[in-house]
RNA sequence: GGGGUUGUAGCUCAGUCGGUUAGAGUGCCAGCCUGUCACGCUGGAAGUCGCGGGUUCGAGCCCCGUCAGCCCCGCCA
């Protein structure tokens, strides 16, 4: 098809803006054809641009035959420039923002054609692999367009927010140094320095701290970070974080800067959020919610019910009571009608889930109209039954689900179950009143989890490792515990949590060299190693580093939650699959051997020489020494073998000979 | 590294107990159609049943392996 030129065509309006007020005006529009409806001598076409959709129309009476024929030749996703007069419609479409008007075509340029799309842009259920392969088409879909706009707005709002607070935006290196601890690094081989590597940053952590030492006091960066770990629905190997660092601050100061930002971005999607956000110590988060990122939309808390079973006939529970705190009985209690919504089948499902997490079973007690039914009722005497009912303050109906084990085991089982059940209950939507008790889709429940442990014992490494990172300041009240009981030492570290997702985390940092050295020592980094890896940091801390701290927010996750999605790929323009591939570009992919050699990633073994007329040409610029060896070797070859490529290893041994066509060369 | 799940026409899917010619809707192509807006009507083309191997007289269906997408555990300071 012969294409038209854009030429001097100028857009006069955005398609989505046209209303009856524009009637009679001649307008010039641009965009893509969403669909043609050809009724014979009357043709409709929906023209889409970034801002909306408007209907074009032409018929035999109003348009000349050439124009009509051209319009009929248009297919879906053709790129068009249209000129026409705005007019009210004979039959209006209330489902469309521009449904009261249509454009009576007076001119049409076909700027480009389009092959039939591999998938329809309107359908929801298209396979994600296909969408990712043709991501540039997927991004034409209204929802992804909306998500990208939202993402852009969040980024802008964030920049403005920090700018108003006198923050300075920095760019820190992408090619940087590999750091121990933490996630696996993406490595970049150095061509100039054989055998040495850059690492892509897992975060600009040390740079932003050094900028505090430099005296900038308020740092912000919206930066890409890289972690070579396995993916999840909310995790990509490269992701964007809002990185913040401030001098002369306490934890509350950082939180005080972030909270108003969260209020603003929530407002973008019509959500009102109250500040200050609740602060929940890590220990309480684990005790009540079994998670360090609790979803506070659900009001149900985990309860300790070890005591009511202390004298019970149910051995499993009584043994826990006798274990002096080693093992506990903990429970989730769902009061009232919520209990009735949980079917026996659902309970079986939860039990399977709990067993996968290492629970022996999932004992339950259900109070209904017929009194108590329970998986362990036969072990309970009247007194125990009464104690149980009294403990949960059961009035009418109720359901208790139990787990027995250590703190960690029961937290994991009941913490996961709490979220699962709340989600399921919310999905039933049988009673709007329940939404105050369980997951309310329309609520944003922010909170800070604070007082994280500084260190945790690693079975794998047989030493303590930093929970957050090794630059995190110990809690001033716990400094004495550092050497005596490291596991009990708290950190001045805090996570921002929204609806069960960790949105970000931060800490007050160590700002004196001595404490930093102490910290390295405790996590098993010796003085020499600390010097080699973090010498610049220790130096910096010794030249007047101010007290400082900060945090990093996951921008992708934030936008995901604002967009109401449960998958991070929906808010990233070009994401990777769960196997860390890009289906569109097919990265990662193999590279030429030549590239690998340049980067010193292949042994320098092979040297290939072409046997020419009277001289040897080295493809790799081999040393004179090697060339001499090669000559010697070739001298031992028969003339037939000598016509071609001869490959040697580093010791000058012949690895391969390859005969080439061409004039015969004789030694 | 481990577990679960999916893979059939361009797309979304159905396919019975293993049975001889693998279907539907949609999209695409062609024709007709003056008020459509998921236009309608008529006709047509369109398949490496992910790939490889095996069992069987016979495999889309059963078995083994493998690849890819998705979800989870481990991992992610």
XYZ file of C-alpha atoms (C1' of nucleotides) in Angstrom:
744
model
C 0.000 0.000 0.000
C 1.214 3.479 -0.869
C 1.760 5.470 2.324
C 1.068 9.148 2.839
C 3.532 11.572 4.354
C 2.906 13.309 7.617
C 4.102 16.441 5.831
C 2.944 19.650 7.438
C -0.020 17.994 9.156
C -0.461 19.420 12.670
C -2.664 17.883 15.354
C -5.270 20.374 16.607
C -6.880 18.265 19.355
C -6.363 15.202 21.466
C -8.887 12.553 20.453
C -10.283 12.056 23.932
C -10.949 15.762 24.479
C -13.573 16.299 21.773
C -17.060 17.215 22.981
C -20.279 18.722 21.607
C -18.764 22.171 22.306
C -16.438 21.529 19.383
C -19.325 20.940 16.946
C -18.734 22.670 13.631
C -14.988 22.975 14.118
C -12.580 21.495 11.645
C -10.080 19.356 13.528
C -6.935 17.469 12.652
C -6.269 14.293 14.574
C -3.592 11.616 14.778
C -3.515 8.102 16.063
C -4.103 4.428 15.506
C -7.182 2.762 14.065
C -8.739 0.685 16.797
C -11.448 -0.806 14.603
C -13.248 -0.174 11.334
C -16.973 -0.791 11.050
C -17.752 -0.921 7.339
C -21.494 -0.821 6.657
C -21.121 -0.581 2.903
C -21.632 2.983 1.886
C -21.270 4.118 5.506
C -18.010 3.564 7.385
C -17.082 4.168 11.015
C -13.588 4.125 12.431
C -12.405 4.505 16.030
C -9.209 6.561 16.205
C -7.055 6.100 19.303
C -4.276 8.267 20.616
C -2.641 8.444 24.036
C -5.475 10.534 25.409
C -8.517 8.707 24.140
C -10.763 7.484 21.402
C -13.006 9.251 18.921
C -15.227 8.016 16.112
C -14.556 9.028 12.522
C -17.346 8.662 9.971
C -17.798 8.970 6.213
C -20.549 8.014 3.789
C -21.302 8.253 0.118
C -23.101 11.564 0.448
C -20.583 13.479 2.585
C -17.308 12.056 1.294
C -15.940 11.745 -2.201
C -15.475 8.189 -3.521
C -11.692 8.281 -3.241
C -11.791 9.221 0.418
C -14.374 6.541 1.145
C -12.334 3.922 -0.676
C -9.256 4.908 1.271
C -11.127 4.668 4.535
C -12.361 1.192 3.615
C -8.782 0.080 3.030
C -7.833 0.879 6.617
C -7.311 -2.064 8.970
C -6.859 -2.280 12.719
C -3.775 -0.479 14.076
C -3.047 1.462 10.873
C -1.500 4.834 11.708
C -3.649 7.714 10.493
C -3.830 11.464 10.192
C -7.428 12.579 9.842
C -9.104 15.859 9.093
C -12.801 16.417 9.599
C -15.603 18.401 11.108
C -16.892 17.707 14.600
C -20.612 16.877 14.623
C -23.174 15.526 17.031
C -24.048 11.880 16.536
C -27.383 10.546 15.323
C -27.095 7.809 17.939
C -24.934 8.567 20.927
C -22.727 6.188 22.829
C -22.901 6.747 26.590
C -20.030 4.311 27.192
C -17.533 6.565 25.494
C -16.125 9.861 26.754
C -16.423 11.254 23.237
C -19.655 9.340 22.592
C -21.725 12.424 21.789
C -19.637 13.429 18.801
C -18.082 12.051 15.661
C -15.707 13.468 13.064
C -17.089 13.769 9.547
C -14.022 13.028 7.490
C -12.795 15.518 4.925
C -9.292 14.132 4.589
C -7.301 11.045 5.536
C -3.624 10.194 5.408
C -2.505 6.630 5.923
C 0.872 7.102 7.594
C 1.530 3.422 8.047
C -0.081 0.032 7.697
C -0.110 -2.719 10.327
C -0.065 -6.472 10.022
C -2.788 -8.259 12.012
C -1.692 -8.236 15.642
C -0.533 -11.494 17.240
C -3.067 -10.925 19.991
C -6.098 -8.679 20.503
C -5.480 -5.534 22.535
C -8.881 -5.703 24.194
C -8.646 -9.222 25.663
C -7.598 -9.738 29.266
C -6.696 -13.414 29.099
C -3.808 -13.353 26.631
C -0.842 -15.508 27.650
C 1.855 -13.498 29.373
C 4.671 -15.019 27.348
C 3.044 -13.740 24.183
C 2.482 -10.316 25.741
C 6.126 -10.139 26.778
C 7.376 -11.227 23.364
C 5.435 -8.367 21.789
C 5.709 -6.025 24.736
C 5.627 -2.952 22.454
C 2.115 -4.005 21.427
C 1.116 -5.042 24.934
C 2.026 -1.533 26.034
C -0.603 -0.169 23.652
C -3.260 -1.672 25.928
C -5.189 0.832 27.954
C -4.314 -0.681 31.298
C -0.581 -0.706 30.733
C -0.722 2.821 29.356
C -2.495 3.828 32.560
C 0.085 2.025 34.705
C 2.990 3.694 32.916
C 1.390 7.113 33.352
C 0.838 6.385 37.040
C 4.435 5.320 37.399
C 5.601 8.522 35.770
C 3.384 10.584 38.048
C 4.684 8.818 41.140
C 8.274 9.454 40.048
C 7.559 13.122 39.371
C 5.745 13.586 42.623
C 8.628 11.944 44.428
C 11.205 14.218 42.790
C 9.162 17.308 43.592
C 8.598 16.165 47.155
C 12.291 15.828 47.866
C 13.189 18.938 45.915
C 10.802 20.971 48.073
C 12.613 19.575 51.120
C 15.966 20.740 49.724
C 17.260 17.291 48.801
C 19.922 17.000 46.107
C 19.469 14.410 43.385
C 22.585 12.414 42.593
C 23.687 9.814 40.108
C 25.951 7.116 41.472
C 27.957 4.587 39.454
C 26.331 1.656 37.701
C 29.743 0.081 37.216
C 30.873 -0.390 40.770
C 32.460 -2.776 43.206
C 31.219 -6.178 44.221
C 30.200 -6.283 47.857
C 30.187 -9.318 50.093
C 27.072 -10.239 52.086
C 23.677 -9.789 50.589
C 22.458 -10.847 47.207
C 24.467 -12.238 44.342
C 25.962 -9.547 42.127
C 25.597 -9.126 38.405
C 29.199 -8.990 37.274
C 30.667 -7.032 34.380
C 34.063 -8.182 33.181
C 36.688 -5.537 32.629
C 38.380 -5.602 29.225
C 41.167 -3.294 30.327
C 41.964 -5.279 33.446
C 42.129 -8.968 32.704
C 40.415 -11.141 35.275
C 38.824 -8.232 37.130
C 35.151 -7.359 37.370
C 32.784 -4.544 38.064
C 29.514 -5.334 39.791
C 26.176 -3.706 39.087
C 24.918 -2.051 42.279
C 22.524 -3.940 44.556
C 21.925 -0.484 45.942
C 23.973 2.726 46.079
C 24.279 2.229 49.837
C 27.904 3.193 50.346
C 27.879 6.051 47.861
C 24.970 7.744 49.558
C 26.676 7.390 52.914
C 29.865 8.880 51.493
C 27.864 11.822 50.151
C 26.850 12.493 53.750
C 30.504 12.555 54.676
C 30.926 15.032 51.806
C 28.449 17.293 53.508
C 25.443 17.264 51.170
C 23.174 16.404 54.114
C 20.175 15.475 51.986
C 20.535 12.952 49.160
C 17.918 11.414 46.911
C 18.126 9.232 43.834
C 15.612 7.274 41.819
C 17.941 4.546 40.773
C 18.115 1.164 39.175
C 19.395 -1.682 41.326
C 20.394 -5.202 40.364
C 20.248 -8.472 42.255
C 21.013 -11.819 40.699
C 18.534 -13.857 42.702
C 15.498 -15.927 41.748
C 12.370 -13.989 40.892
C 8.859 -13.745 42.302
C 5.652 -11.985 41.358
C 6.933 -8.927 43.236
C 10.640 -9.283 42.449
C 12.650 -8.487 39.316
C 16.417 -8.807 38.819
C 16.600 -5.107 38.027
C 14.294 -2.785 39.858
C 13.967 0.852 40.727
C 14.280 2.252 44.171
C 13.773 5.673 45.666
C 16.989 6.018 47.608
C 17.182 8.544 50.440
C 19.888 9.544 52.901
C 20.071 12.397 55.423
C 22.573 13.744 57.929
C 21.904 14.679 61.575
C 18.744 12.637 61.762
C 16.977 10.175 63.969
C 14.717 7.393 62.745
C 11.689 9.643 63.289
C 13.119 12.291 60.957
C 13.423 9.838 58.082
C 9.921 8.543 58.712
C 8.680 12.114 58.864
C 9.979 12.743 55.357
C 8.550 9.547 53.887
C 5.063 9.589 55.387
C 3.870 12.756 53.617
C 5.168 11.311 50.355
C 3.064 8.214 50.916
C 0.068 10.430 51.614
C 0.616 12.211 48.306
C 1.054 9.118 46.173
C -1.953 7.472 47.823
C -3.990 10.522 46.927
C -3.010 9.972 43.281
C -5.237 6.908 43.289
C -7.913 8.421 45.502
C -6.871 6.881 48.798
C -6.755 8.856 52.006
C -4.094 7.830 54.445
C -3.664 8.980 58.025
C -0.320 9.922 59.541
C 1.621 9.181 61.590
C 1.732 5.536 60.522
C 1.616 2.972 63.310
C 5.013 1.841 64.634
C 5.214 -1.829 65.425
C 8.302 -3.362 67.016
C 9.597 -6.381 65.138
C 9.020 -8.607 68.149
C 5.355 -7.663 68.347
C 4.900 -8.017 64.594
C 6.140 -11.582 64.823
C 4.102 -12.302 67.958
C 0.793 -10.917 66.702
C 1.009 -11.364 62.964
C 3.716 -13.984 62.458
C 5.360 -11.738 59.899
C 7.804 -8.847 59.710
C 5.574 -7.315 57.035
C 2.094 -7.749 58.472
C -1.029 -6.929 56.531
C -2.888 -4.709 58.971
C -6.053 -4.666 56.873
C -6.874 -7.827 58.770
C -7.619 -7.186 62.426
C -7.145 -10.793 63.519
C -4.082 -11.363 65.692
C -2.278 -14.529 66.626
C -2.910 -15.403 70.263
C -0.917 -17.470 72.718
C -3.107 -20.218 74.162
C -0.450 -22.317 75.806
C -1.791 -21.595 79.285
C -5.411 -22.782 78.822
C -4.064 -26.201 77.840
C -1.632 -26.545 80.732
C -3.782 -29.164 82.408
C -5.580 -30.391 79.319
C -5.916 -34.049 78.368
C -4.660 -33.237 74.876
C -1.071 -34.394 75.037
C 0.167 -32.439 72.053
C -0.891 -29.167 73.656
C -0.038 -30.043 77.235
C 3.474 -31.089 76.251
C 4.009 -27.661 74.782
C 2.807 -26.096 78.005
C 5.319 -28.237 79.883
C 8.228 -27.244 77.608
C 8.961 -24.028 79.476
C 8.561 -21.781 76.487
C 10.456 -23.958 74.019
C 7.210 -24.871 72.321
C 3.960 -22.976 72.397
C 0.361 -23.347 71.377
C -0.759 -20.401 69.301
C -4.035 -19.765 67.571
C -6.024 -17.615 65.202
C -9.577 -16.924 66.278
C -12.259 -15.847 63.842
C -15.345 -14.604 65.657
C -18.986 -14.637 64.656
C -20.304 -15.241 61.194
C -16.830 -15.273 59.645
C -16.377 -18.718 61.149
C -19.426 -19.959 59.299
C -17.950 -18.891 55.962
C -15.016 -21.213 56.422
C -16.155 -24.566 55.107
C -14.780 -27.919 56.106
C -13.263 -28.164 52.640
C -11.535 -24.808 53.046
C -10.149 -25.955 56.382
C -8.739 -29.075 54.737
C -7.055 -26.848 52.185
C -5.486 -24.763 54.924
C -4.328 -27.921 56.632
C -2.538 -29.063 53.453
C -0.885 -25.682 53.195
C 0.185 -25.813 56.847
C 1.602 -29.308 56.406
C 3.716 -28.088 53.498
C 5.216 -25.587 55.898
C 6.060 -28.284 58.375
C 3.028 -28.361 60.627
C 2.007 -31.769 61.899
C -1.607 -30.891 61.370
C -3.991 -28.050 61.864
C -6.128 -28.632 64.964
C -9.267 -26.527 65.071
C -12.170 -25.797 67.356
C -15.422 -24.524 65.957
C -18.240 -23.156 68.053
C -21.566 -23.309 66.245
C -25.233 -23.575 66.980
C -24.696 -27.161 68.158
C -21.901 -26.206 70.508
C -18.250 -27.157 70.073
C -16.938 -29.320 67.274
C -13.236 -29.902 67.243
C -10.563 -32.173 65.855
C -9.436 -32.811 69.425
C -12.692 -32.568 71.323
C -12.325 -36.051 72.801
C -9.246 -34.903 74.683
C -11.002 -32.006 76.358
C -12.844 -32.231 79.625
C -15.556 -29.768 80.567
C -13.135 -27.500 82.407
C -10.726 -27.322 79.458
C -13.587 -26.620 77.077
C -14.784 -23.803 79.284
C -11.293 -22.389 79.644
C -10.896 -22.335 75.892
C -14.239 -20.700 75.304
C -13.449 -18.199 78.002
C -10.050 -17.436 76.521
C -11.453 -16.503 73.119
C -14.500 -14.834 74.690
C -16.685 -16.871 72.327
C -20.156 -15.504 71.937
C -22.226 -17.575 69.558
C -20.121 -18.717 66.653
C -16.387 -18.778 66.355
C -13.498 -20.697 64.895
C -10.052 -21.211 66.358
C -7.162 -22.693 64.386
C -4.117 -23.893 66.296
C -0.461 -24.466 65.680
C 2.049 -26.061 68.043
C 5.771 -25.581 67.898
C 8.562 -23.087 68.320
C 8.057 -19.354 67.903
C 9.412 -19.503 64.377
C 7.337 -22.492 63.289
C 4.057 -21.242 64.664
C 4.656 -17.716 63.378
C 5.251 -18.969 59.876
C 2.262 -21.273 59.827
C -0.248 -18.947 61.436
C 1.178 -15.825 59.816
C 0.682 -17.243 56.336
C -2.678 -18.727 57.261
C -3.894 -15.442 58.657
C -3.316 -13.713 55.334
C -4.681 -16.618 53.304
C -7.895 -16.863 55.291
C -8.403 -13.115 55.340
C -7.962 -12.992 51.573
C -10.425 -15.844 51.097
C -12.957 -14.254 53.435
C -12.658 -10.946 51.632
C -13.212 -12.761 48.335
C -16.537 -14.185 49.535
C -17.834 -10.634 50.018
C -20.868 -12.018 51.753
C -21.027 -9.379 54.395
C -19.690 -5.857 53.945
C -19.271 -5.585 57.705
C -16.561 -8.237 57.486
C -14.347 -5.925 55.506
C -13.483 -4.040 58.656
C -12.229 -7.290 60.098
C -10.551 -8.707 57.002
C -8.861 -7.505 53.871
C -10.475 -4.407 52.554
C -9.355 -3.841 49.002
C -9.951 -0.135 49.342
C -7.740 0.406 52.335
C -4.068 1.259 52.414
C -2.695 0.064 55.734
C 0.768 1.555 56.109
C 2.955 0.887 59.093
C 6.550 0.984 60.217
C 8.080 -2.167 61.611
C 10.867 -1.008 63.910
C 13.541 -2.399 66.248
C 14.693 -5.153 63.939
C 17.403 -7.422 65.271
C 20.872 -6.287 64.232
C 22.264 -9.757 63.621
C 21.087 -13.252 63.018
C 22.921 -16.530 63.260
C 23.587 -18.114 59.909
C 23.731 -21.901 59.910
C 25.159 -21.789 56.419
C 28.070 -19.516 57.309
C 28.354 -20.601 60.945
C 28.584 -16.989 62.070
C 26.388 -13.977 62.664
C 25.341 -11.988 59.624
C 23.715 -8.573 59.423
C 19.921 -8.652 59.211
C 19.779 -5.400 57.300
C 23.319 -4.624 56.177
C 26.635 -4.322 58.027
C 26.475 -0.518 58.128
C 23.380 -0.473 60.314
C 23.731 1.188 63.679
C 23.161 -0.962 66.749
C 20.454 0.310 69.078
C 22.223 2.632 71.571
C 20.611 0.765 74.499
C 21.979 -2.561 73.227
C 25.595 -1.597 72.525
C 26.784 -3.668 75.456
C 25.217 -6.773 73.944
C 27.251 -6.533 70.746
C 29.953 -8.915 71.892
C 28.173 -10.667 74.753
C 24.868 -11.581 73.109
C 24.887 -10.431 69.503
C 21.621 -12.154 68.631
C 19.722 -10.061 71.178
C 21.069 -6.741 69.945
C 18.518 -4.536 68.245
C 19.269 -2.296 65.283
C 18.018 1.178 64.525
C 16.374 -0.226 61.428
C 12.872 0.169 60.128
C 10.752 -1.178 57.292
C 7.860 0.569 55.628
C 5.056 -1.941 55.091
C 1.876 -1.598 53.046
C -0.845 -4.248 52.948
C 1.562 -7.079 53.635
C 4.285 -5.926 51.252
C 7.666 -4.601 52.282
C 7.750 -1.253 50.491
C 11.121 -0.226 51.761
C 13.605 -0.333 54.539
C 16.197 1.836 56.123
C 18.329 2.451 59.109
C 20.446 4.881 60.986
C 23.995 4.053 59.941
C 27.158 3.577 61.873
C 29.032 6.872 61.584
C 32.216 6.225 63.532
C 35.042 4.058 62.303
C 35.461 2.249 65.570
C 31.906 0.942 65.768
C 32.089 0.024 62.088
C 35.233 -1.998 62.690
C 33.576 -3.658 65.672
C 30.647 -4.577 63.466
C 32.876 -6.078 60.774
C 34.678 -8.087 63.438
C 31.421 -9.515 64.793
C 30.239 -10.667 61.403
C 33.560 -12.308 60.720
C 35.158 -9.781 58.416
C 38.761 -9.529 59.577
C 40.739 -6.326 59.686
C 42.656 -7.053 56.484
C 39.479 -7.993 54.624
C 37.627 -4.950 55.942
C 40.513 -2.775 54.805
C 40.562 -4.343 51.339
C 36.850 -4.208 50.795
C 35.734 -1.169 52.714
C 38.923 0.797 53.312
C 37.389 3.852 51.647
C 34.410 3.673 53.991
C 36.522 3.334 57.119
C 38.653 6.230 55.909
C 35.576 8.326 55.245
C 34.154 7.608 58.684
C 37.408 8.761 60.250
C 37.336 12.194 58.587
C 34.308 13.711 60.266
C 31.312 11.671 59.193
C 28.052 13.161 60.508
C 25.416 10.983 62.135
C 23.255 9.886 59.234
C 20.619 7.492 58.063
C 18.136 6.890 55.320
C 15.989 4.417 53.532
C 15.153 2.950 50.159
C 11.667 2.458 48.741
C 10.831 -0.067 46.063
C 9.266 2.104 43.391
C 7.968 -0.828 41.334
C 6.211 -2.379 44.304
C 4.787 0.965 45.343
C 3.342 1.602 41.886
C 2.084 -1.975 41.745
C 0.098 -1.492 44.948
C -1.147 1.920 43.842
C -2.307 0.352 40.575
C -4.059 -2.421 42.506
C -2.023 -5.177 40.839
C -0.376 -8.183 42.434
C 2.356 -8.485 39.855
C 5.289 -6.137 39.478
C 5.588 -6.802 35.730
C 2.350 -4.887 35.193
C 4.048 -1.622 36.135
C 7.405 -2.168 34.399
C 7.631 -1.325 30.712
C 10.024 -4.111 29.773
C 10.157 -6.701 32.533
C 11.897 -10.065 32.633
C 10.178 -13.430 32.980
C 10.313 -15.429 36.195
C 13.367 -17.145 34.713
C 15.043 -13.733 34.296
C 14.789 -13.590 30.523
C 13.588 -10.861 28.210
C 11.336 -12.614 25.709
C 11.296 -9.581 23.428
C 15.038 -9.128 22.931
C 15.862 -12.717 23.840
C 18.423 -11.575 26.397
C 20.548 -12.951 27.845
C 22.106 -14.516 24.762
C 25.430 -15.989 23.743
C 28.135 -13.645 22.440
C 30.952 -14.068 19.955
C 34.017 -15.930 21.031
C 35.930 -12.815 20.019
C 34.053 -10.734 22.585
C 34.707 -13.343 25.241
C 38.415 -13.336 24.458
C 38.605 -9.572 24.619
C 37.065 -9.776 28.050
C 39.492 -12.509 29.045
C 36.628 -14.898 29.688
C 38.065 -17.599 27.434
C 41.489 -19.055 28.005
C 44.025 -17.360 25.761
C 44.733 -20.827 24.488
C 43.975 -20.655 20.820
C 45.998 -18.842 18.220
C 44.893 -19.175 14.635
C 47.331 -18.588 11.789
C 46.451 -18.335 8.169
C 48.984 -19.881 5.891
C 49.323 -17.281 3.157
C 51.644 -16.799 0.219
C 54.941 -16.420 2.017
C 54.026 -15.194 5.489
C 51.899 -16.089 8.480
C 49.165 -13.754 9.533
C 48.040 -13.864 13.098
C 44.349 -13.327 13.604
C 44.933 -12.617 17.231
C 48.252 -10.817 17.006
C 50.162 -13.624 18.630
C 53.603 -13.082 20.092
C 56.713 -13.419 17.916
C 57.697 -16.296 20.123
C 54.484 -18.169 19.383
C 54.758 -17.333 15.732
C 58.124 -18.915 15.687
C 56.775 -22.041 17.295
C 53.943 -22.061 14.825
C 56.330 -21.828 11.906
C 58.262 -24.709 13.265
C 55.161 -26.790 13.643
C 53.848 -25.960 10.206
C 57.179 -26.911 8.758
C 56.452 -30.414 9.955
C 53.115 -30.515 8.179
C 52.529 -31.851 4.739
C 51.897 -29.155 2.105
C 48.238 -30.144 1.849
C 47.638 -29.459 5.542
C 49.530 -26.223 5.334
C 47.007 -24.608 3.026
C 44.629 -23.146 5.510
C 44.131 -22.287 9.136
C 46.217 -23.852 11.807
C 45.163 -23.438 15.400
C 47.654 -23.658 18.234
C 47.281 -23.641 21.951
C 49.356 -21.445 24.238
C 52.161 -23.972 24.248
C 52.394 -23.938 20.463
C 50.828 -27.380 20.065
C 48.615 -27.872 17.016
C 44.968 -28.137 18.042
C 43.311 -28.057 14.656
C 44.057 -27.647 10.997
C 41.483 -26.515 8.530
C 41.968 -26.646 4.798
C 40.981 -23.564 2.816
C 40.397 -23.274 -0.888
C 42.729 -21.022 -2.841
C 46.079 -21.110 -4.585
C 48.283 -23.918 -3.486
C 51.184 -22.935 -1.334
C 54.208 -25.134 -1.109
C 56.886 -24.987 1.487
C 18.399 -26.297 43.881
C 13.153 -28.117 44.988
C 7.599 -28.315 44.512
C 3.007 -27.154 41.867
C 0.619 -25.822 37.305
C -0.095 -24.741 32.056
C 1.309 -25.730 26.728
C -4.157 -28.032 20.798
C -5.649 -22.799 14.495
C -2.954 -15.759 14.858
C -5.746 -15.407 19.903
C -8.975 -17.705 23.968
C -10.313 -22.552 24.705
C -13.140 -27.666 24.138
C -11.473 -32.491 22.814
C -15.451 -38.409 26.258
C -12.676 -44.970 27.653
C -6.497 -44.554 23.562
C -10.056 -45.430 17.829
C -9.558 -44.009 12.217
C -11.583 -36.865 8.815
C -8.894 -32.627 15.795
C -13.620 -28.840 16.814
C -15.932 -23.942 18.720
C -15.727 -18.703 19.431
C -12.842 -14.795 17.867
C -9.323 -12.782 14.526
C -7.810 -12.980 9.214
C -9.320 -13.015 3.716
C -13.498 -12.307 0.117
C -18.611 -10.733 -1.012
C -23.132 -8.022 0.597
C -24.898 -4.103 3.836
C -26.560 3.987 5.400
C -26.172 4.683 12.000
C -22.494 1.217 13.752
C -19.879 1.412 18.337
C -17.860 -6.453 20.396
C -21.992 -3.820 13.693
C -24.750 -7.701 11.006
C -25.266 -11.625 7.118
C -22.837 -15.270 3.597
C -18.594 -17.903 2.160
C -13.311 -19.221 2.606
C -8.375 -20.085 4.226
C -5.991 -21.434 8.535
C -2.982 -27.169 12.898
C 4.888 -29.496 13.793
C -1.720 -31.012 19.301
C 5.561 -27.139 22.735
C 9.848 -30.509 21.386
C 12.261 -35.589 21.559
C 11.757 -40.611 22.653
C 8.794 -44.864 24.249
C 4.323 -48.210 24.992
C 0.412 -49.775 21.464
C -2.543 -52.615 15.703
C -3.556 -47.362 16.779
C -1.400 -41.613 20.963
C -3.702 -34.687 21.282
C -5.022 -38.407 25.311
C -0.704 -43.305 28.590
C 4.889 -43.469 30.153
C 9.973 -41.175 30.219
C 12.869 -37.012 29.096
C 13.237 -31.974 27.681
C 11.969 -26.708 26.659
C 9.007 -22.475 27.746
C 5.231 -19.368 30.671
C 3.071 -18.643 35.575
C 2.921 -19.437 41.160
C 5.431 -20.985 45.608
C 9.733 -22.837 48.950
C 14.950 -22.107 49.356
C 17.299 -17.442 48.053
C 16.434 -11.981 48.002
C 22.068 -7.599 53.576
